[in-house]
Amino acid sequence: MIEVLNGGLQTTIQDGGRPGYLARGIPPAGAQDFYSLAIANLLVGNALTPPPLSRAAPGGAGLEMLVKGVSLRFGADSVVALAGADMPATLDGEPVERFKPIRISAGSVLTCGAARSGARGYLAIAGGIDVPEVLGSRGTYVRGSQGGLEGRALRKGDVLETLPPAVDLDALTGRDLGDLPTGPEDATVIRVVLGPQDFMFTDKGIETFLSAEWKLSPVSDRMGMRLIGPPLELHPRPDYLTRDAGSGPADIVDDVIPVGGIQVPGGIEPIVMGVENPTAGGYAKIATVISADIGKMGQIPPKGALTFRAVDAAEATAVIKDIWQRLRDAKVALDGGR
């Protein structure tokens, strides 16, 4: 039993999410930064968090903390690990490190502070958090009030339960990531595949999109991350398409919005769709963030800067395959081949 003493700004229970239900109006949700939660789960012996939209099992459920972390009192001995944003943490008032297993004694209090860098911190607990599965996932879909703990963020007085650890607690304390990176290189360079409506933008518009420094608007969440920067030039539309319907140059017939899709309403303030993306939308999408960099977007703090770099689909696929393989290899090595 774990008592929530302070729920932080917005702390939710997350795992790898529930892909495959967008046609029914249900986004995948899950961790915005899958890699950070996967690293934390690796350190405490839980099943790994898979990449976005993967059909693999969703992995152990942990906590995603936005900007400001939680304070928890543990009712039993445990092992936890912190990853993602640099949220200074203490155990009974003594500092503890990220990216290392932390042994917890019954009655101890773990407190995570405000992020010094990044935006989302992740806390994994040996065994994983035990809440009912919804469509195969324990992850919280905040806007739909599904999954997690009553479909909402944690608050003071909540009580969490965990599943039995897969590895003996004493065996977890010596775990080490070795040469596995704790985060991505070029954390503010977001790779994208252009399209599916990049043809609606002029060459100048595409060039501006890829060369400008963008800043994350505070008006952002797990559904969409709005960017502040220069306008993006679109091709003019024929009069017959606009005079009756009143549509603008960026309007399209509604189509599916993928996780990572970048809508550009009216050519201004692009919106990068997060893991709680809407089903469909009627604005041109200039590009789509690759799966491997969805987590990078989730770690950009409010008013933080970023740039985009175009890659092709083959590179995007190769990158995420390599990351996932390295995580699985590390899991096998740490679990002694199990």
Tab-separated table of C-alpha atoms in Angstrom:
chain	number	residue	atom	x	y	z
A	1	MET	CA	0.000	0.000	0.000
A	2	ILE	CA	1.341	3.415	-0.968
A	3	GLU	CA	-0.282	6.595	0.336
A	4	VAL	CA	-0.256	9.727	-1.809
A	5	LEU	CA	0.721	12.678	0.379
A	6	ASN	CA	0.943	15.135	-2.514
A	7	GLY	CA	-0.182	14.416	-6.066
A	8	GLY	CA	2.018	17.031	-7.750
A	9	LEU	CA	0.776	19.142	-10.654
A	10	GLN	CA	-0.620	16.279	-12.745
A	11	THR	CA	0.543	12.776	-11.916
A	12	THR	CA	-1.105	9.863	-13.692
A	13	ILE	CA	-0.679	6.100	-13.807
A	14	GLN	CA	0.728	5.154	-17.216
A	15	ASP	CA	2.042	2.167	-19.144
A	16	GLY	CA	2.413	1.543	-22.889
A	17	GLY	CA	-1.191	2.506	-23.584
A	18	ARG	CA	-3.951	0.871	-25.618
A	19	PRO	CA	-3.315	1.258	-29.376
A	20	GLY	CA	-5.840	-0.029	-31.885
A	21	TYR	CA	-8.997	1.749	-30.732
A	22	LEU	CA	-8.737	5.114	-32.485
A	23	ALA	CA	-11.501	4.122	-34.912
A	24	ARG	CA	-13.770	3.934	-31.860
A	25	GLY	CA	-12.687	7.351	-30.640
A	26	ILE	CA	-10.228	6.084	-28.031
A	27	PRO	CA	-6.621	7.296	-28.338
A	28	PRO	CA	-3.727	5.095	-27.151
A	29	ALA	CA	-2.811	7.275	-24.132
A	30	GLY	CA	-0.005	5.663	-22.103
A	31	ALA	CA	3.335	7.300	-21.288
A	32	GLN	CA	4.114	10.401	-23.326
A	33	ASP	CA	7.806	9.442	-23.051
A	34	PHE	CA	7.879	5.653	-23.424
A	35	TYR	CA	11.678	5.429	-23.232
A	36	SER	CA	11.948	7.045	-19.804
A	37	LEU	CA	9.273	4.783	-18.330
A	38	ALA	CA	10.941	1.781	-20.005
A	39	ILE	CA	14.270	2.703	-18.351
A	40	ALA	CA	12.618	3.014	-14.941
A	41	ASN	CA	10.799	-0.314	-15.391
A	42	LEU	CA	14.045	-1.966	-16.469
A	43	LEU	CA	15.720	-0.938	-13.208
A	44	VAL	CA	12.982	-2.426	-10.991
A	45	GLY	CA	12.492	-5.666	-12.918
A	46	ASN	CA	9.121	-4.833	-14.474
A	47	ALA	CA	8.024	-5.615	-18.023
A	48	LEU	CA	9.321	-2.969	-20.434
A	49	THR	CA	7.183	-0.115	-21.731
A	50	PRO	CA	6.908	-0.621	-25.525
A	51	PRO	CA	7.255	2.112	-28.197
A	52	PRO	CA	4.187	4.196	-29.108
A	53	LEU	CA	1.481	2.256	-30.977
A	54	SER	CA	3.316	-1.058	-30.513
A	55	ARG	CA	1.154	-4.171	-30.249
A	56	ALA	CA	3.506	-5.511	-27.574
A	57	ALA	CA	2.194	-5.919	-24.009
A	58	PRO	CA	1.923	-2.479	-22.322
A	59	GLY	CA	4.543	-3.186	-19.629
A	60	GLY	CA	4.545	-2.286	-15.957
A	61	ALA	CA	2.353	0.611	-14.856
A	62	GLY	CA	4.224	3.498	-13.231
A	63	LEU	CA	3.718	7.191	-12.558
A	64	GLU	CA	4.080	10.027	-15.056
A	65	MET	CA	4.684	13.321	-13.222
A	66	LEU	CA	4.215	16.609	-15.053
A	67	VAL	CA	6.608	19.455	-14.116
A	68	LYS	CA	6.198	18.861	-10.338
A	69	GLY	CA	6.441	15.468	-8.684
A	70	VAL	CA	4.620	13.505	-6.016
A	71	SER	CA	5.178	12.711	-2.352
A	72	LEU	CA	4.460	9.097	-1.363
A	73	ARG	CA	4.515	7.138	1.896
A	74	PHE	CA	5.285	3.440	1.429
A	75	GLY	CA	3.525	0.923	3.613
A	76	ALA	CA	5.921	-1.914	2.777
A	77	ASP	CA	9.496	-2.462	1.632
A	78	SER	CA	9.968	-1.806	-2.074
A	79	VAL	CA	12.398	-0.780	-4.805
A	80	VAL	CA	11.685	2.169	-7.099
A	81	ALA	CA	13.473	3.999	-9.903
A	82	LEU	CA	13.231	7.505	-11.327
A	83	ALA	CA	13.806	8.516	-14.948
A	84	GLY	CA	12.873	11.267	-17.371
A	85	ALA	CA	12.829	14.913	-16.255
A	86	ASP	CA	15.336	15.986	-13.615
A	87	MET	CA	13.063	16.227	-10.596
A	88	PRO	CA	15.250	16.389	-7.460
A	89	ALA	CA	14.053	13.641	-5.132
A	90	THR	CA	14.540	12.792	-1.470
A	91	LEU	CA	13.881	9.684	0.613
A	92	ASP	CA	13.110	10.649	4.205
A	93	GLY	CA	14.827	13.967	3.499
A	94	GLU	CA	18.000	12.473	1.981
A	95	PRO	CA	18.740	13.034	-1.740
A	96	VAL	CA	18.387	10.054	-4.103
A	97	GLU	CA	19.511	9.680	-7.693
A	98	ARG	CA	17.698	9.066	-10.943
A	99	PHE	CA	18.504	6.047	-13.112
A	100	LYS	CA	19.375	3.804	-10.156
A	101	PRO	CA	17.299	1.378	-8.070
A	102	ILE	CA	16.243	2.983	-4.769
A	103	ARG	CA	15.534	0.685	-1.820
A	104	ILE	CA	12.508	1.786	0.181
A	105	SER	CA	11.715	0.729	3.737
A	106	ALA	CA	8.187	0.486	5.111
A	107	GLY	CA	7.097	3.861	6.455
A	108	SER	CA	9.546	5.870	4.324
A	109	VAL	CA	8.494	8.955	2.351
A	110	LEU	CA	9.712	9.616	-1.195
A	111	THR	CA	9.314	13.195	-2.440
A	112	CYS	CA	9.941	14.413	-5.997
A	113	GLY	CA	10.332	18.147	-6.561
A	114	ALA	CA	9.867	20.520	-9.494
A	115	ALA	CA	11.654	19.719	-12.756
A	116	ARG	CA	15.003	21.438	-13.259
A	117	SER	CA	15.100	20.207	-16.850
A	118	GLY	CA	12.603	18.301	-18.952
A	119	ALA	CA	8.875	18.235	-18.313
A	120	ARG	CA	7.837	14.689	-17.358
A	121	GLY	CA	9.379	12.510	-14.680
A	122	TYR	CA	8.692	8.782	-14.373
A	123	LEU	CA	8.560	6.627	-11.268
A	124	ALA	CA	8.507	2.840	-11.563
A	125	ILE	CA	7.807	0.610	-8.560
A	126	ALA	CA	8.839	-3.053	-8.357
A	127	GLY	CA	5.864	-5.139	-9.452
A	128	GLY	CA	4.074	-2.228	-11.092
A	129	ILE	CA	0.987	-0.358	-9.924
A	130	ASP	CA	-2.109	-2.531	-9.674
A	131	VAL	CA	-5.244	-0.907	-11.063
A	132	PRO	CA	-7.915	-2.484	-13.291
A	133	GLU	CA	-7.049	-2.840	-16.967
A	134	VAL	CA	-9.198	-0.987	-19.490
A	135	LEU	CA	-8.927	-2.456	-22.994
A	136	GLY	CA	-5.717	-4.180	-21.993
A	137	SER	CA	-3.964	-1.189	-20.403
A	138	ARG	CA	-3.697	0.362	-16.950
A	139	GLY	CA	-2.731	3.735	-18.467
A	140	THR	CA	-4.798	6.837	-17.768
A	141	TYR	CA	-6.673	8.569	-20.601
A	142	VAL	CA	-7.189	11.873	-18.812
A	143	ARG	CA	-9.659	13.545	-21.154
A	144	GLY	CA	-11.771	10.393	-21.417
A	145	SER	CA	-11.612	9.581	-17.670
A	146	GLN	CA	-10.504	6.037	-18.483
A	147	GLY	CA	-7.954	3.741	-16.888
A	148	GLY	CA	-5.509	4.505	-14.116
A	149	LEU	CA	-7.076	5.507	-10.815
A	150	GLU	CA	-10.672	6.442	-11.646
A	151	GLY	CA	-9.433	7.927	-14.930
A	152	ARG	CA	-7.874	10.958	-13.219
A	153	ALA	CA	-4.671	12.450	-11.843
A	154	LEU	CA	-3.555	11.464	-8.355
A	155	ARG	CA	-4.461	13.595	-5.359
A	156	LYS	CA	-3.716	13.688	-1.653
A	157	GLY	CA	-5.199	10.757	0.219
A	158	ASP	CA	-5.197	8.304	-2.690
A	159	VAL	CA	-3.894	4.815	-1.954
A	160	LEU	CA	-2.033	2.757	-4.539
A	161	GLU	CA	-1.405	-0.971	-4.542
A	162	THR	CA	1.305	-2.860	-6.396
A	163	LEU	CA	1.618	-6.268	-7.982
A	164	PRO	CA	4.189	-8.766	-6.618
A	165	PRO	CA	7.736	-7.971	-7.835
A	166	ALA	CA	9.029	-10.176	-10.637
A	167	VAL	CA	12.549	-10.088	-9.138
A	168	ASP	CA	13.634	-10.371	-5.497
A	169	LEU	CA	14.075	-6.890	-4.023
A	170	ASP	CA	17.627	-7.605	-2.840
A	171	ALA	CA	18.589	-8.639	-6.387
A	172	LEU	CA	17.260	-5.365	-7.802
A	173	THR	CA	19.459	-3.032	-5.804
A	174	GLY	CA	22.595	-3.764	-7.841
A	175	ARG	CA	21.003	-3.187	-11.238
A	176	ASP	CA	22.877	-0.843	-13.561
A	177	LEU	CA	22.051	0.496	-17.025
A	178	GLY	CA	25.600	0.010	-18.252
A	179	ASP	CA	26.075	1.745	-21.599
A	180	LEU	CA	22.338	2.105	-22.232
A	181	PRO	CA	21.605	5.845	-22.684
A	182	THR	CA	19.372	7.430	-20.048
A	183	GLY	CA	17.868	9.748	-22.661
A	184	PRO	CA	18.116	10.751	-26.321
A	185	GLU	CA	20.886	12.678	-27.993
A	186	ASP	CA	19.929	16.056	-29.483
A	187	ALA	CA	16.961	16.235	-27.122
A	188	THR	CA	15.559	19.391	-28.738
A	189	VAL	CA	15.892	18.204	-32.366
A	190	ILE	CA	12.628	16.510	-33.314
A	191	ARG	CA	12.724	14.240	-36.361
A	192	VAL	CA	9.714	14.204	-38.644
A	193	VAL	CA	8.488	12.562	-41.826
A	194	LEU	CA	6.920	15.218	-44.023
A	195	GLY	CA	3.238	14.817	-44.817
A	196	PRO	CA	0.593	13.722	-45.283
A	197	GLN	CA	-0.496	17.213	-46.460
A	198	ASP	CA	2.892	18.867	-46.943
A	199	PHE	CA	1.946	19.468	-50.602
A	200	MET	CA	-0.424	22.197	-49.387
A	201	PHE	CA	2.552	24.252	-48.165
A	202	THR	CA	4.885	26.218	-50.431
A	203	ASP	CA	8.594	25.464	-50.607
A	204	LYS	CA	9.093	28.530	-48.464
A	205	GLY	CA	6.601	27.218	-45.919
A	206	ILE	CA	8.412	23.870	-45.673
A	207	GLU	CA	11.779	25.607	-45.395
A	208	THR	CA	10.478	27.845	-42.617
A	209	PHE	CA	9.068	24.845	-40.742
A	210	LEU	CA	12.414	23.019	-40.825
A	211	SER	CA	14.693	26.018	-40.171
A	212	ALA	CA	12.803	27.967	-37.493
A	213	GLU	CA	13.302	27.645	-33.756
A	214	TRP	CA	9.923	26.849	-32.215
A	215	LYS	CA	8.843	27.315	-28.614
A	216	LEU	CA	6.321	25.219	-26.753
A	217	SER	CA	3.252	27.174	-25.750
A	218	PRO	CA	2.068	26.780	-22.142
A	219	VAL	CA	-1.291	25.959	-23.770
A	220	SER	CA	-0.236	22.341	-24.322
A	221	ASP	CA	-1.189	18.971	-22.862
A	222	ARG	CA	-1.199	15.239	-23.582
A	223	MET	CA	-3.630	15.755	-26.459
A	224	GLY	CA	-1.713	18.439	-28.323
A	225	MET	CA	1.442	20.516	-27.946
A	226	ARG	CA	1.052	23.960	-29.501
A	227	LEU	CA	4.116	25.703	-30.927
A	228	ILE	CA	4.937	29.396	-31.178
A	229	GLY	CA	6.923	30.596	-34.174
A	230	PRO	CA	6.678	32.110	-37.681
A	231	PRO	CA	3.674	31.569	-39.966
A	232	LEU	CA	3.974	28.820	-42.570
A	233	GLU	CA	3.109	29.791	-46.118
A	234	LEU	CA	0.423	27.714	-47.829
A	235	HIS	CA	-0.518	27.540	-51.481
A	236	PRO	CA	-3.586	29.677	-52.247
A	237	ARG	CA	-6.767	27.695	-52.791
A	238	PRO	CA	-9.040	28.120	-55.832
A	239	ASP	CA	-12.013	30.378	-55.214
A	240	TYR	CA	-14.512	27.592	-55.808
A	241	LEU	CA	-13.150	25.738	-52.769
A	242	THR	CA	-13.416	28.654	-50.407
A	243	ARG	CA	-16.121	31.120	-51.376
A	244	ASP	CA	-19.132	29.072	-50.266
A	245	ALA	CA	-17.821	27.010	-47.382
A	246	GLY	CA	-15.728	29.798	-45.904
A	247	SER	CA	-12.794	27.438	-45.521
A	248	GLY	CA	-9.212	28.625	-45.220
A	249	PRO	CA	-6.059	27.534	-47.065
A	250	ALA	CA	-5.168	24.968	-44.373
A	251	ASP	CA	-8.614	23.329	-44.229
A	252	ILE	CA	-9.095	19.771	-45.480
A	253	VAL	CA	-11.824	17.166	-45.387
A	254	ASP	CA	-11.507	15.579	-41.941
A	255	ASP	CA	-9.128	12.635	-41.862
A	256	VAL	CA	-7.347	10.524	-39.249
A	257	ILE	CA	-4.842	12.290	-37.004
A	258	PRO	CA	-1.899	10.069	-36.038
A	259	VAL	CA	0.014	10.371	-32.796
A	260	GLY	CA	2.758	12.863	-33.649
A	261	GLY	CA	0.813	14.444	-36.510
A	262	ILE	CA	1.449	18.196	-36.787
A	263	GLN	CA	-1.649	20.191	-37.685
A	264	VAL	CA	-1.237	23.782	-38.825
A	265	PRO	CA	-4.563	25.640	-38.463
A	266	GLY	CA	-4.485	28.637	-40.802
A	267	GLY	CA	-0.714	28.265	-41.243
A	268	ILE	CA	0.072	29.446	-37.694
A	269	GLU	CA	0.891	27.790	-34.353
A	270	PRO	CA	1.474	24.166	-35.395
A	271	ILE	CA	0.041	21.595	-32.984
A	272	VAL	CA	1.919	18.333	-32.384
A	273	MET	CA	-0.558	15.626	-31.453
A	274	GLY	CA	0.275	13.695	-28.283
A	275	VAL	CA	-0.732	10.268	-27.030
A	276	GLU	CA	-4.272	11.451	-26.281
A	277	ASN	CA	-4.732	12.653	-29.868
A	278	PRO	CA	-8.202	13.272	-31.299
A	279	THR	CA	-9.614	10.793	-33.789
A	280	ALA	CA	-9.771	13.087	-36.823
A	281	GLY	CA	-9.301	16.700	-37.797
A	282	GLY	CA	-9.805	19.149	-40.611
A	283	TYR	CA	-6.460	20.974	-40.810
A	284	ALA	CA	-3.469	20.229	-43.014
A	285	LYS	CA	-0.702	18.205	-41.354
A	286	ILE	CA	2.683	19.385	-42.546
A	287	ALA	CA	4.593	16.482	-40.973
A	288	THR	CA	4.473	13.647	-38.438
A	289	VAL	CA	6.897	13.238	-35.535
A	290	ILE	CA	8.595	9.825	-35.702
A	291	SER	CA	7.763	7.300	-32.960
A	292	ALA	CA	11.237	7.504	-31.441
A	293	ASP	CA	10.880	11.254	-30.861
A	294	ILE	CA	7.368	11.392	-29.397
A	295	GLY	CA	9.067	11.185	-26.000
A	296	LYS	CA	11.383	14.083	-26.872
A	297	MET	CA	8.325	16.244	-27.511
A	298	GLY	CA	6.905	15.163	-24.170
A	299	GLN	CA	10.047	16.401	-22.413
A	300	ILE	CA	10.031	19.927	-23.874
A	301	PRO	CA	9.069	22.250	-20.990
A	302	PRO	CA	6.664	25.196	-21.401
A	303	LYS	CA	8.408	27.924	-23.443
A	304	GLY	CA	11.212	25.460	-24.225
A	305	ALA	CA	12.808	25.629	-27.688
A	306	LEU	CA	12.994	22.944	-30.370
A	307	THR	CA	13.714	22.483	-34.075
A	308	PHE	CA	12.536	19.945	-36.647
A	309	ARG	CA	14.602	17.746	-38.971
A	310	ALA	CA	13.106	15.779	-41.864
A	311	VAL	CA	13.899	12.062	-42.287
A	312	ASP	CA	12.355	9.390	-44.495
A	313	ALA	CA	10.110	6.576	-43.319
A	314	ALA	CA	12.875	3.980	-43.605
A	315	GLU	CA	15.114	5.899	-41.186
A	316	ALA	CA	12.217	6.479	-38.807
A	317	THR	CA	11.501	2.743	-38.720
A	318	ALA	CA	15.158	1.797	-38.275
A	319	VAL	CA	15.594	4.201	-35.342
A	320	ILE	CA	12.687	2.866	-33.295
A	321	LYS	CA	13.594	-0.758	-34.041
A	322	ASP	CA	17.137	-0.141	-32.796
A	323	ILE	CA	15.946	1.552	-29.591
A	324	TRP	CA	13.472	-1.228	-28.813
A	325	GLN	CA	16.036	-3.943	-29.503
A	326	ARG	CA	18.591	-2.319	-27.191
A	327	LEU	CA	16.013	-2.101	-24.394
A	328	ARG	CA	15.067	-5.766	-24.813
A	329	ASP	CA	18.705	-6.845	-24.902
A	330	ALA	CA	19.344	-4.926	-21.674
A	331	LYS	CA	16.311	-6.567	-20.079
A	332	VAL	CA	17.550	-10.046	-20.977
A	333	ALA	CA	21.048	-9.281	-19.651
A	334	LEU	CA	19.760	-7.899	-16.349
A	335	ASP	CA	17.281	-10.713	-15.844
A	336	GLY	CA	19.969	-13.331	-16.379
A	337	GLY	CA	18.492	-14.635	-19.616
A	338	ARG	CA	14.944	-15.002	-18.270
